[in-house]
Coordinates of C-alpha atoms in Angstrom, one line a residue:
Q3 CA -8.6 -1.3 -17.4
V4 CA -7.9 0.1 -13.8
Q5 CA -6.0 2.8 -13.1
L6 CA -4.8 2.7 -9.3
V7 CA -4.0 7.5 -8.1
E8 CA -1.6 7.1 -4.7
S9 CA -0.8 10.3 -2.5
G10 CA 0.7 11.0 1.1
G11 CA 3.7 10.3 1.1
G12 CA 6.7 12.9 1.8
L13 CA 9.7 13.1 4.4
V14 CA 9.3 12.4 7.8
Q15 CA 11.2 13.2 10.8
A16 CA 11.7 9.6 12.8
G17 CA 8.8 8.5 15.0
G18 CA 6.4 11.0 12.4
S19 CA 3.8 9.5 10.9
L20 CA 2.0 9.4 7.3
R21 CA -0.9 8.1 5.9
L22 CA -1.5 6.7 2.2
S23 CA -4.3 6.7 -0.1
C24 CA -4.9 4.9 -2.9
T25 CA -7.6 5.0 -5.1
A26 CA -8.9 2.5 -8.2
S27 CA -10.8 4.4 -11.4
G28 CA -11.9 2.3 -14.1
S29 CA -14.5 0.6 -16.0
S30 CA -16.3 -2.9 -15.3
F31 CA -14.2 -3.8 -12.3
S32 CA -14.5 -6.0 -8.9
I33 CA -11.5 -6.0 -6.1
N34 CA -10.7 -8.7 -4.5
A35 CA -7.5 -7.8 -2.5
M36 CA -5.1 -4.7 -2.8
A37 CA -1.7 -4.7 -0.9
W38 CA 1.4 -2.0 -0.5
Y39 CA 4.6 -2.7 -1.8
R40 CA 7.6 -1.2 -0.9
Q41 CA 11.1 -1.3 -3.0
A42 CA 13.8 0.4 -0.8
P43 CA 17.2 1.7 -3.7
G44 CA 18.9 -1.3 -4.5
K45 CA 16.5 -3.5 -3.1
Q46 CA 14.2 -5.6 -4.7
R47 CA 9.8 -4.8 -4.2
D48 CA 8.2 -6.6 -0.9
L49 CA 5.1 -7.1 0.1
V50 CA 4.0 -4.4 3.6
A51 CA 1.0 -5.2 4.0
D52 CA -2.2 -6.8 2.5
I53 CA -6.6 -6.9 2.6
T54 CA -8.9 -8.6 1.0
S55 CA -12.2 -8.2 0.3
G56 CA -13.3 -9.4 3.3
G57 CA -11.5 -7.5 5.7
N58 CA -8.0 -9.8 6.9
T59 CA -5.1 -7.6 6.8
N60 CA -1.8 -9.2 6.9
Y61 CA 1.9 -7.0 7.6
V62 CA 5.7 -8.5 6.9
D63 CA 7.0 -8.6 10.6
S64 CA 9.0 -5.4 10.5
V65 CA 5.7 -3.0 10.5
K66 CA 3.1 -5.3 12.9
G67 CA 2.0 -3.0 15.3
R68 CA 3.8 0.5 13.6
F69 CA 1.1 -0.1 10.4
T70 CA -2.6 0.3 9.7
I71 CA -3.8 -0.7 6.6
S72 CA -7.2 -0.6 6.1
R73 CA -9.9 0.1 2.8
D74 CA -13.0 1.8 2.0
N75 CA -14.8 -0.5 -0.6
A76 CA -17.3 2.4 -1.6
K77 CA -14.8 4.6 -2.6
N78 CA -12.7 1.8 -4.5
T79 CA -9.4 3.0 -1.8
V80 CA -7.0 1.6 0.4
Y81 CA -4.9 3.2 3.2
L82 CA -1.8 2.3 4.4
Q83 CA -1.3 4.4 8.2
M84 CA 2.5 4.3 9.0
N85 CA 3.2 5.3 12.6
Y86 CA 6.5 5.5 14.5
L87 CA 8.3 5.5 10.8
K88 CA 11.9 4.5 10.5
P89 CA 14.9 5.6 8.3
E90 CA 14.6 1.6 7.2
D91 CA 11.3 2.3 6.2
T92 CA 12.2 4.8 3.5
A93 CA 11.6 3.8 0.2
V94 CA 8.8 3.9 -2.9
Y95 CA 5.9 2.3 -2.1
Y96 CA 3.1 0.7 -4.9
C97 CA -0.9 0.1 -4.5
Y98 CA -1.3 -3.1 -5.8
L99 CA -5.4 -4.4 -6.5
V100 CA -5.7 -8.0 -7.3
T101 CA -9.2 -8.0 -8.9
R102 CA -11.6 -10.7 -9.3
R103 CA -11.1 -12.3 -12.9
H104 CA -7.8 -12.2 -11.7
N105 CA -5.7 -9.0 -12.9
F106 CA -3.3 -7.2 -11.4
Y107 CA -2.4 -3.5 -11.4
W108 CA -0.1 -1.6 -9.8
G109 CA -0.4 1.8 -9.2
Q110 CA 2.5 4.9 -10.2
G111 CA 4.3 4.9 -6.9
T112 CA 4.7 7.1 -3.7
Q113 CA 8.1 8.5 -2.1
V114 CA 8.0 8.0 1.7
T115 CA 11.5 8.9 3.2
V116 CA 12.3 9.1 6.9
S117 CA 14.7 11.0 8.2
S118 CA 17.2 10.2 11.5

């Protein structure tokens, strides 16, 4: 079993920055890919960015050039640096992990609110 603990959400004004962190813990797991998703009120949960074990990254078009996903394999941690935040980035952000055995896990979510 793998547990994901997220941190770093909060309230920020438009144009500001936040950095989300997600640390995985548990026994006998090997991480394949990690990702961040977000879900705004009344909407589905959508992929924001993902990163493979080799460091390849992928972003949804709406965050390209503003958000950066990175990972520290030694700490089993993934980060999401969010710059130039917009009100439409307001959502609950969820960490997602896929192991090499193709098991997947979700974090509990962290609220990001961007005021105009």
